[in-house]
Tab-separated table of C-alpha atoms (C1' of nucleotides) in Angstrom:
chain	number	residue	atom	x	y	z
A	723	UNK	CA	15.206	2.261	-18.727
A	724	UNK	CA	18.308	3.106	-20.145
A	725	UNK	CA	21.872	0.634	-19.575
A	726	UNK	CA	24.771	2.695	-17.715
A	727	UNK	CA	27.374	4.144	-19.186
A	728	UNK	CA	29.577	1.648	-17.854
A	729	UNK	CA	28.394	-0.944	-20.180
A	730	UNK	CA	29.925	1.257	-22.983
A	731	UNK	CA	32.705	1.764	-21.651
A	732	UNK	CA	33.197	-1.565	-20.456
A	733	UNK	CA	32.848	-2.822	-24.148
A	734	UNK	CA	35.314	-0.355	-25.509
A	735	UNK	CA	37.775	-1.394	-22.956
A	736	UNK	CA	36.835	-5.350	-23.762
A	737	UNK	CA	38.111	-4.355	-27.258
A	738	UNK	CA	41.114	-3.175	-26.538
A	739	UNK	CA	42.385	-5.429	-24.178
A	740	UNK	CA	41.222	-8.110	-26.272
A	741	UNK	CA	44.529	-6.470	-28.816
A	742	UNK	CA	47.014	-7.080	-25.756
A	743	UNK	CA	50.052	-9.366	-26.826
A	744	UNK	CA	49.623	-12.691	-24.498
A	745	UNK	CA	50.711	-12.009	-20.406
A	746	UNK	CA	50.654	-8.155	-20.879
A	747	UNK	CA	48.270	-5.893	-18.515
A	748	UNK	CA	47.038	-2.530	-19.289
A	749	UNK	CA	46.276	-0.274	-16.656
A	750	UNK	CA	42.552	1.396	-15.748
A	751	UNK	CA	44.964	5.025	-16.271
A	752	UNK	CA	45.789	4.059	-19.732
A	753	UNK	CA	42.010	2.776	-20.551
A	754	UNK	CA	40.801	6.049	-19.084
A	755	UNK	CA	43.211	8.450	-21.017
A	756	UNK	CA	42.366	6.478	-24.506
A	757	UNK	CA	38.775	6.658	-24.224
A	758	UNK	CA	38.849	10.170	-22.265
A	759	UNK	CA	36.544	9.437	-19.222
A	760	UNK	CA	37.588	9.632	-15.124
A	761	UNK	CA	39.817	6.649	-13.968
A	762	UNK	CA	38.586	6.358	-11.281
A	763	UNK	CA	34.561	5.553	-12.097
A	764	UNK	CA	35.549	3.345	-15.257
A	765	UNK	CA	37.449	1.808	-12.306
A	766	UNK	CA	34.504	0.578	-10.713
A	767	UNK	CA	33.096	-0.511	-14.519
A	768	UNK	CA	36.811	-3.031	-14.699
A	769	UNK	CA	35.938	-3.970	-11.114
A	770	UNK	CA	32.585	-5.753	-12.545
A	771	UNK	CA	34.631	-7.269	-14.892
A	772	UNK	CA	37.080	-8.515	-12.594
A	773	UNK	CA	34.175	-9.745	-10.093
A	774	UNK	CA	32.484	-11.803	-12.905
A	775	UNK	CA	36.069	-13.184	-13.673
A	776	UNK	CA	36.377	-11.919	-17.228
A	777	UNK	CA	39.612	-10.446	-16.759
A	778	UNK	CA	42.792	-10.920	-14.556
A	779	UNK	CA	44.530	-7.890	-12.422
A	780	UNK	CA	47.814	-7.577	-11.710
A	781	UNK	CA	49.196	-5.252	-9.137
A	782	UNK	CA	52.076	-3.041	-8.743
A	783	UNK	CA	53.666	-1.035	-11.591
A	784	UNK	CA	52.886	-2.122	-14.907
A	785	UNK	CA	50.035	-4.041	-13.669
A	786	UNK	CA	46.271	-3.561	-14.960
A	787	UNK	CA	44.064	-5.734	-16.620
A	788	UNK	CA	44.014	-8.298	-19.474
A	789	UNK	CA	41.515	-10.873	-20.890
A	790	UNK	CA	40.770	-14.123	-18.683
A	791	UNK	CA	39.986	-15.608	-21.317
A	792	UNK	CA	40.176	-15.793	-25.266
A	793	UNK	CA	38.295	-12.993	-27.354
A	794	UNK	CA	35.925	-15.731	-28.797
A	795	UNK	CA	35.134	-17.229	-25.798
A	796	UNK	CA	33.445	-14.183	-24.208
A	797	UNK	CA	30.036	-12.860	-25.275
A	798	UNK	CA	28.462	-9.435	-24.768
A	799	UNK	CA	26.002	-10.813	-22.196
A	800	UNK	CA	28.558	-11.871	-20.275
A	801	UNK	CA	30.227	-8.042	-20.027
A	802	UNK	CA	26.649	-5.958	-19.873
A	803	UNK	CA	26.085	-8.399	-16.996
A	804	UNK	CA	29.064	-8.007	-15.126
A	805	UNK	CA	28.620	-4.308	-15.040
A	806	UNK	CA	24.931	-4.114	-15.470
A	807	UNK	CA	23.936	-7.340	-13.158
A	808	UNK	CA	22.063	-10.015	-13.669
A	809	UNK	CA	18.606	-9.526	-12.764
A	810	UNK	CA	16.057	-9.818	-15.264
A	811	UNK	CA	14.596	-5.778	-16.997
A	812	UNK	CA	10.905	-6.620	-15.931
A	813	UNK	CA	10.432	-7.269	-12.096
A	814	UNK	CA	6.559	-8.894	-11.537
A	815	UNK	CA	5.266	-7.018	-8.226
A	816	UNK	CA	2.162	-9.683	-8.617
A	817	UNK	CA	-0.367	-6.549	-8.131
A	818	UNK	CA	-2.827	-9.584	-9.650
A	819	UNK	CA	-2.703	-10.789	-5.698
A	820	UNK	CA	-4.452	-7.365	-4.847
A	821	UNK	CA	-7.500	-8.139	-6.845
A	822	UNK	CA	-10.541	-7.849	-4.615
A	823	UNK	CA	-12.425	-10.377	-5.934
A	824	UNK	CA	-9.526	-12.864	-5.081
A	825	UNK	CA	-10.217	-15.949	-2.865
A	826	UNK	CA	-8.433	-15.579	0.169
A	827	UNK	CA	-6.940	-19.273	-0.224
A	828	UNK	CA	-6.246	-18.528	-4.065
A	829	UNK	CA	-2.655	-18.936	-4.391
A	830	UNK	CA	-1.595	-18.646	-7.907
A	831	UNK	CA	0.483	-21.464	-9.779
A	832	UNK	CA	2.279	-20.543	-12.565
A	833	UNK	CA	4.155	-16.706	-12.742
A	834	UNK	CA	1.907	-13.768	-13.991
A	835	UNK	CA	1.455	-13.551	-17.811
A	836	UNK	CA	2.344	-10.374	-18.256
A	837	UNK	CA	5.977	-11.051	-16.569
A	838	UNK	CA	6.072	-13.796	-18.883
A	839	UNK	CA	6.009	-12.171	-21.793
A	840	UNK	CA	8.048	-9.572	-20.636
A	841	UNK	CA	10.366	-12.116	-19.381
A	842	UNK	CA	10.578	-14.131	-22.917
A	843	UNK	CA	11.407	-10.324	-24.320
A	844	UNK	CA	14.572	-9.866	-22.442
A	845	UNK	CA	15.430	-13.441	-22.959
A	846	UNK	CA	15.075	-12.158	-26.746
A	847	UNK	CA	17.550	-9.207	-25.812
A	848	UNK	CA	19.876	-11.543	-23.498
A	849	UNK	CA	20.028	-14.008	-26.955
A	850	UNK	CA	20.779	-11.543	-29.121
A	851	UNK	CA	23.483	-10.678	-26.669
A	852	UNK	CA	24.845	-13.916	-26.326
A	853	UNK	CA	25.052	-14.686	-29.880
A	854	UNK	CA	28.130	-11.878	-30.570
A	855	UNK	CA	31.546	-12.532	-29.219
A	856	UNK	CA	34.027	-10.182	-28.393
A	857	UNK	CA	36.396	-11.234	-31.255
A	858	UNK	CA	33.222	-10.463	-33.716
A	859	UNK	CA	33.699	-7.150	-32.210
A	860	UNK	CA	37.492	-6.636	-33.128
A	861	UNK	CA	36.663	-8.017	-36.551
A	862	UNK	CA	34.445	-5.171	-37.177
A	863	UNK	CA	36.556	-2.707	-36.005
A	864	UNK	CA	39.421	-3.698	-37.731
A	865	UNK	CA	37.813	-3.424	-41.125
A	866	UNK	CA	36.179	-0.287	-39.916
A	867	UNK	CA	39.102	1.716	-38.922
A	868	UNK	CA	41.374	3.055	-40.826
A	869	UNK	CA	45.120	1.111	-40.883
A	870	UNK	CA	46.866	4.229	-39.761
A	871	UNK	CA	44.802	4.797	-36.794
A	872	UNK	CA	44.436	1.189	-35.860
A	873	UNK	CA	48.562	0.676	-36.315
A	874	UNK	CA	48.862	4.160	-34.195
A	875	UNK	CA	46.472	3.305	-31.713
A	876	UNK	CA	47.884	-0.057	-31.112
A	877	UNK	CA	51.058	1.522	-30.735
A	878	UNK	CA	49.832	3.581	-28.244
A	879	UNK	CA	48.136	1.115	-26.381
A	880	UNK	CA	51.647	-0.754	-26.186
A	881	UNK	CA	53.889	1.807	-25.091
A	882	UNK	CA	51.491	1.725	-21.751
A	883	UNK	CA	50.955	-2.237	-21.402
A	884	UNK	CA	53.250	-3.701	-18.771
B	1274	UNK	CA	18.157	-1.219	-15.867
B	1275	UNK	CA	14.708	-2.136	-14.711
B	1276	UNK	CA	11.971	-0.717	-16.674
B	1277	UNK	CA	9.217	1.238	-14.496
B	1278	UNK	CA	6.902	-0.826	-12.307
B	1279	UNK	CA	4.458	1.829	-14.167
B	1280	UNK	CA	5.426	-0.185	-17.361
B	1281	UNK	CA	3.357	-3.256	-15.211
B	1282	UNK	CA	0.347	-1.297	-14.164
B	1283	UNK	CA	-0.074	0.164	-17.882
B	1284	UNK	CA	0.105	-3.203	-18.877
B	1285	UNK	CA	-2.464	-4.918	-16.050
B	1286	UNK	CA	-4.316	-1.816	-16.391
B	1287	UNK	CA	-5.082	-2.264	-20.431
B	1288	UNK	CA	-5.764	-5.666	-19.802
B	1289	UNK	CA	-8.738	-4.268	-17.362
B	1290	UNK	CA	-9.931	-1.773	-19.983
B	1291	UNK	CA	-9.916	-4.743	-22.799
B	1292	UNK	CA	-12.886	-5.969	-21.539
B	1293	UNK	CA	-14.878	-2.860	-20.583
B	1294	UNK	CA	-17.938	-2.900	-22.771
B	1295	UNK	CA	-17.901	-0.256	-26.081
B	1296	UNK	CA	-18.274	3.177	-24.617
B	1297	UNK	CA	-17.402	2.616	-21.337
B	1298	UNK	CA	-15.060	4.253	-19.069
B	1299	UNK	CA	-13.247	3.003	-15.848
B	1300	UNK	CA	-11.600	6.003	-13.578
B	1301	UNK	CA	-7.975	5.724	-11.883
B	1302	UNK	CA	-9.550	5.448	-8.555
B	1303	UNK	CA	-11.082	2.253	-9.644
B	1304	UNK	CA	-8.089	0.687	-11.489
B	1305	UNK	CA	-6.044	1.705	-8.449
B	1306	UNK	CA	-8.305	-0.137	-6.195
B	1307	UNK	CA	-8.714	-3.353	-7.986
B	1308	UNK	CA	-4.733	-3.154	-8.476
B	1309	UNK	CA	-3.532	-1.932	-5.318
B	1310	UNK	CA	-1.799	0.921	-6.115
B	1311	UNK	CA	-1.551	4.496	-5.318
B	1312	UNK	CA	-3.899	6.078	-7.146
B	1313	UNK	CA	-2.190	9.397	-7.568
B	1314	UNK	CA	0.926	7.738	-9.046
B	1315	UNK	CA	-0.772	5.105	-10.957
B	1316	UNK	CA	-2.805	8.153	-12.850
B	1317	UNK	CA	0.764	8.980	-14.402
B	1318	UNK	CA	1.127	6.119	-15.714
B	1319	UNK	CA	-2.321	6.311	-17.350
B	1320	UNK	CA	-1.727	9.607	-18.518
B	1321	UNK	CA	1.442	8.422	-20.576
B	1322	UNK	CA	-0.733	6.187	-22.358
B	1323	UNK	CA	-3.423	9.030	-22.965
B	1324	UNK	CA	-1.031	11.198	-24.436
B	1325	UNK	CA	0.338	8.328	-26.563
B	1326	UNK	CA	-3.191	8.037	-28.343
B	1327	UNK	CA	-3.269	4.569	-26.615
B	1328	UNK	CA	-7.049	5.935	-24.683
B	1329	UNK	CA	-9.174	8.216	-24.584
B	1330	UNK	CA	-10.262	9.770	-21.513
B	1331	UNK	CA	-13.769	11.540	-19.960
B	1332	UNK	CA	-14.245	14.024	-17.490
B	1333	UNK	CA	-16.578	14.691	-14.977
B	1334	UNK	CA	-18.839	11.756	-12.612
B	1335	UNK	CA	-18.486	8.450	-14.516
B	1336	UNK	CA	-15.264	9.637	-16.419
B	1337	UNK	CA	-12.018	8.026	-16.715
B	1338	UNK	CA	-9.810	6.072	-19.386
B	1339	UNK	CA	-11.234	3.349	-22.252
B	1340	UNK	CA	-9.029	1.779	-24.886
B	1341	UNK	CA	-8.824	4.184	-28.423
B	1342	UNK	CA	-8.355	1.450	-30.450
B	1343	UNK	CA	-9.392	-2.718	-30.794
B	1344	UNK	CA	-7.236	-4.503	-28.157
B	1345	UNK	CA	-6.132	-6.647	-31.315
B	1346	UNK	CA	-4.748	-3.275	-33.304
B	1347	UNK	CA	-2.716	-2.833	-29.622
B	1348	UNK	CA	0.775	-4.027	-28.839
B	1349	UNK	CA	2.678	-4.416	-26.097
B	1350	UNK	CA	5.803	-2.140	-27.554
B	1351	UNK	CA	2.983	0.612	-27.468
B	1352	UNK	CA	2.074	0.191	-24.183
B	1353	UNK	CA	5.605	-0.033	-22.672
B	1354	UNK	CA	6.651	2.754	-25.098
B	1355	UNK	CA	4.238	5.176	-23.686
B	1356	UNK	CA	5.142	4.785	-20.188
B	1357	UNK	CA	8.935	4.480	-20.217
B	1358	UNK	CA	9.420	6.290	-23.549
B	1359	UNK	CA	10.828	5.792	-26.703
B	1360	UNK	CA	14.499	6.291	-26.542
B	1361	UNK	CA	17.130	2.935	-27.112
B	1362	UNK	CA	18.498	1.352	-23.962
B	1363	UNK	CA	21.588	2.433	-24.845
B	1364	UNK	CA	22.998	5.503	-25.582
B	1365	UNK	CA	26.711	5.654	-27.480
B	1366	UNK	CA	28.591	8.852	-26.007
B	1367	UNK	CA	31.176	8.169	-29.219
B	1368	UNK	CA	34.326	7.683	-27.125
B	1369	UNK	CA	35.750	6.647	-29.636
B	1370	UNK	CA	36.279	10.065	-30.516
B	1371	UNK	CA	38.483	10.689	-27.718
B	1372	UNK	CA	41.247	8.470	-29.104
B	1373	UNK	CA	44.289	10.312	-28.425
B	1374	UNK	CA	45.835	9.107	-32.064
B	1375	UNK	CA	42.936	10.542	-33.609
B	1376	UNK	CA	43.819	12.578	-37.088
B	1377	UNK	CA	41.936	15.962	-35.914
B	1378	UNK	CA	40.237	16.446	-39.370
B	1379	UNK	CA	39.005	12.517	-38.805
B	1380	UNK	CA	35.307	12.202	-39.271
B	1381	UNK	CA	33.730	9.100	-38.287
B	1382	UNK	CA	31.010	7.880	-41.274
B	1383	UNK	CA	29.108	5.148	-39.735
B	1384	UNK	CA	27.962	4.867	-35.704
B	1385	UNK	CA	29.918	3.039	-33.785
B	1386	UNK	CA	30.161	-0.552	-33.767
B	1387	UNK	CA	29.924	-1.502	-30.314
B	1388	UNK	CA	26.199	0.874	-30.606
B	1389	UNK	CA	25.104	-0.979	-33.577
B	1390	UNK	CA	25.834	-4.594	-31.760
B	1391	UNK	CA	23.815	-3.037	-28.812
B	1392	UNK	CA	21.031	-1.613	-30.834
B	1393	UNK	CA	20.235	-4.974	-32.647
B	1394	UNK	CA	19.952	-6.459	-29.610
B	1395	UNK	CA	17.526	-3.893	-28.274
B	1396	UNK	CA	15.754	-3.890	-31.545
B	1397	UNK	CA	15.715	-7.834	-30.891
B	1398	UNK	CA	13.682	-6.754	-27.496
B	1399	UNK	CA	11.578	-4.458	-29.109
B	1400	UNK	CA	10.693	-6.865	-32.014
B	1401	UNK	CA	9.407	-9.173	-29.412
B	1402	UNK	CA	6.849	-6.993	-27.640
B	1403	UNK	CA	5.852	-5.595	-30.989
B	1404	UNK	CA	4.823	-9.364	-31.921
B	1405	UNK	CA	2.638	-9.703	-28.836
B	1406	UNK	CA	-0.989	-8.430	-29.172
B	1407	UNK	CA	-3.199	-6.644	-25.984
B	1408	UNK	CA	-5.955	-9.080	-27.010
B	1409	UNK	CA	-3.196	-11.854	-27.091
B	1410	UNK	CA	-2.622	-11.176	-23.491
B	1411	UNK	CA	-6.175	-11.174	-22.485
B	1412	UNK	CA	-7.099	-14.744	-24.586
B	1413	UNK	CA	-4.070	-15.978	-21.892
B	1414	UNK	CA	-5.648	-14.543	-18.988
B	1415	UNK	CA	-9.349	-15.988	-20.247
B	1416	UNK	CA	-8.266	-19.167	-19.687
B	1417	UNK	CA	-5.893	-18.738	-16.794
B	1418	UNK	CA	-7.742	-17.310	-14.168
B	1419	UNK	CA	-10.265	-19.381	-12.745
B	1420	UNK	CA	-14.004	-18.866	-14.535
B	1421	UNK	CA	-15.262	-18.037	-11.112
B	1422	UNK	CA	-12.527	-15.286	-10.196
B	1423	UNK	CA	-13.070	-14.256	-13.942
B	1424	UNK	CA	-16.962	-13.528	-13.404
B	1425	UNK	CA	-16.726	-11.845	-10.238
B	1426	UNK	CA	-13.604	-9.469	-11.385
B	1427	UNK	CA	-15.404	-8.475	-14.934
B	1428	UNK	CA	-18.860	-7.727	-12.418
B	1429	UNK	CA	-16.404	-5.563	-9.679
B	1430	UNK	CA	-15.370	-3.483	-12.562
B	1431	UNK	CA	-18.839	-3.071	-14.298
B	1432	UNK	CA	-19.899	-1.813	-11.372
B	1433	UNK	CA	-17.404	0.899	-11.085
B	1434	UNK	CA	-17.781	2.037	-14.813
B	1435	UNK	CA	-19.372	4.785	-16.256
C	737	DG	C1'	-45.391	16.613	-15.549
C	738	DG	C1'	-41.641	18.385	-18.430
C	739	DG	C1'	-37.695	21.324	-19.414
C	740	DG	C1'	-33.967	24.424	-18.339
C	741	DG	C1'	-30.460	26.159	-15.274
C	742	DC	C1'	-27.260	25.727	-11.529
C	743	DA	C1'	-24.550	23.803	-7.834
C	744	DT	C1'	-21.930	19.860	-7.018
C	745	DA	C1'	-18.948	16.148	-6.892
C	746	DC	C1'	-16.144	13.694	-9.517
C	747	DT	C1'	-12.825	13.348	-13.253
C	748	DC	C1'	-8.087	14.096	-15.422
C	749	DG	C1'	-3.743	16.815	-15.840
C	750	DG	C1'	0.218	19.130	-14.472
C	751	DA	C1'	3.158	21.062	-10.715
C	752	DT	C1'	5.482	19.929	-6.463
C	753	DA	C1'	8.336	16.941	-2.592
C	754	DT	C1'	10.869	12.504	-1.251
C	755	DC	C1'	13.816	8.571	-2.063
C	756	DT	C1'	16.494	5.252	-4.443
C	757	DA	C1'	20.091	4.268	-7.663
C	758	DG	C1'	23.474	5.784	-10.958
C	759	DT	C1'	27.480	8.924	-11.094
C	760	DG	C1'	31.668	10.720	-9.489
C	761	DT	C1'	35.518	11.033	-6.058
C	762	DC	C1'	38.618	9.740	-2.499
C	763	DC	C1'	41.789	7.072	0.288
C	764	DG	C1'	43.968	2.699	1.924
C	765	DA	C1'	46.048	-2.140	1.356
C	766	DG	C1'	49.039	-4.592	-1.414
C	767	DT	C1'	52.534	-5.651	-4.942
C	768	DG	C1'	56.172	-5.467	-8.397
C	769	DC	C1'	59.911	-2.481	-9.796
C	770	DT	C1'	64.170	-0.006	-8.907
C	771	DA	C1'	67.925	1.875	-6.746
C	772	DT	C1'	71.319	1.111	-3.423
C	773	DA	C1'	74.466	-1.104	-0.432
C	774	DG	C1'	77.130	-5.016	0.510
C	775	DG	C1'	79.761	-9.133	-0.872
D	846	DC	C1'	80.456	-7.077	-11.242
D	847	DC	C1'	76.591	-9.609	-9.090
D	848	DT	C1'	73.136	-10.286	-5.533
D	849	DA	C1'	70.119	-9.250	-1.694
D	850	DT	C1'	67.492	-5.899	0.478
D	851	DA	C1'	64.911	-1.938	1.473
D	852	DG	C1'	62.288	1.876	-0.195
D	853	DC	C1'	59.045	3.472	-3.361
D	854	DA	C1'	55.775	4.381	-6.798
D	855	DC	C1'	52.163	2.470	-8.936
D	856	DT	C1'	48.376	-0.763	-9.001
D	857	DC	C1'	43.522	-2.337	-7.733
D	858	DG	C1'	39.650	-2.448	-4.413
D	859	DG	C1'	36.308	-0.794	-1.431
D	860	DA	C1'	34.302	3.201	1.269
D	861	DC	C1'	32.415	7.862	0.963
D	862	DA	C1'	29.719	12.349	-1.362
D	863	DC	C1'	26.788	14.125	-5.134
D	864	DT	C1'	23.238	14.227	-8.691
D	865	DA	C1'	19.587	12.692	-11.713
D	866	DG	C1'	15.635	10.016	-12.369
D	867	DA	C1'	11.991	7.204	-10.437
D	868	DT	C1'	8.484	7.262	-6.879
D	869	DA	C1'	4.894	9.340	-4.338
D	870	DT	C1'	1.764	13.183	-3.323
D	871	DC	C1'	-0.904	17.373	-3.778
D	872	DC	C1'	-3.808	20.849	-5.833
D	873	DG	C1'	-6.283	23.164	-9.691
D	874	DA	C1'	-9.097	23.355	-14.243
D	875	DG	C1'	-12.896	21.322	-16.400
D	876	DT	C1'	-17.082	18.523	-17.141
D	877	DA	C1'	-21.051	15.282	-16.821
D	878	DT	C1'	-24.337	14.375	-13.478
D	879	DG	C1'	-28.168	15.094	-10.577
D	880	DC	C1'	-31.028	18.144	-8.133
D	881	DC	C1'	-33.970	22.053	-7.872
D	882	DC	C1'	-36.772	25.586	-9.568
D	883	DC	C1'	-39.772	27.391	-12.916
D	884	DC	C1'	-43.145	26.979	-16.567
DNA sequence: GGGGGCATACTCGGATATCTAGTGTCCGAGTGCTATAGG
DNA sequence: CCTATAGCACTCGGACACTAGATATCCGAGTATGCCCCC
């Protein structure tokens, strides 16, 4: 069980648009070449995005992408879901239902509780999640990176932005 | 990412072998039946969980699989650990690295931040099934399954072990 | 009747196919920019 | 010189191959059992 790349990369291109000046879009060309991987996959990763209504498109030349909303205002779980979907990690088959000894009018009431506990798990992981915003994020990295690569890179990042 | 519906049978299938009586053993072709599963496939699953020390096994006519250790000294991060493995959900590639404005002789010190987020969160996950003991799971089941279905189930599988 | 040896049937374990889902690529519809022609 | 228009280049979005991992199956090595023979 391991998350798609795409959730990386989808993160890493959160941050960065979450830098772009007010009404300015940054293309999927320019995400690709900063973070070196094939335009037209992490593509498909921005699509999610898009779908789940995180972030605007604009067409046309110096179109791309930018933030729907404010940096503070959007969580992780809300960008591992849009590329990773929304369905819970543990999926209950029921195999309890096979039991032999069953009843054939035994209908069970409440869910299995081994789902349930597995379930209250990735609630754990969704919380955790949900408690980080993006704008946590770009704090970090701003005290993380060095000035002269973060002034550089932001530079770079601007020359492309339409 | 959905974990392995082996992840469930391990689990259903420990439950089973938390009540077999002290020097017991129950065979895959028994746990398959009372579960409804392939039998060949379900034995993979039970051989994750031999190789993780989780039971020992027997050989030969009125073989199979018993618990290695007290159901209480068992938890559930075991279990699901020895099926789907023991890696982190997610994996950090480092794009980072690939920043164009990156200084060449530029060494990054700590992992990167968007990893760290993701790992506390999975850690979060982890933490949870760690909390949750085998014999936890079967005091739940002792008191949610009927006493009748109970009976007859712990009787089916006496009769099938060795 | 008791004990030892052997064939047997059953067990687990790893090696081998099939299928779904993640990965990667391609092309088309649509839009904003730009250059040009006309006023 | 300014404006309107037409062409164009660039954008995103969905449709189409490829590959890795999960799923399912098979066969072989090894052992405890039970039967049979011998004492």
């Amino acid at each position: 069980m391991i998350l798609k790349s795409q959730v990386e990369w989808a993160l890493h291109c959160c941050a960065i648009l979450a830098g772009l000046p007010d009404g300015r879009y940054l293309s999927t060309k320019a995400l690709a070449e900063f973070h070196g991987l094939p335009k037209e996959y992490l593509s498909k990763a921005l699509q999610g995005l898009s779908h789940a209504g995180l972030v605007d498109t604009s067409l046309g030349p110096s179109g791309g992408y930018r933030l729907a909303k404010p940096p503070a205002d959007i969580n992780f779980l809300e960008i591992v879901e849009a590329v990773e979907g929304r369905q819970r990690t543990f999926i209950c088959s029921n195999i309890r239902a096979n039991n032999p000894c069953r009843p054939k009018d035994y209908c069970e009431s409440s869910p299995c509780a081994v789902a349930r506990i597995m379930w209250e798990a990735d609630e754990a992981w969704r919380e955790k999640l949900r408690g980080v915003r993006l704008s946590d994020l770009v704090g970090i990295l701003s005290q993380e990176i060095p000035p002269q690569l973060w002034k550089s890179s932001f530079e770079w990042v601007l020359e492309r932005a339409g």
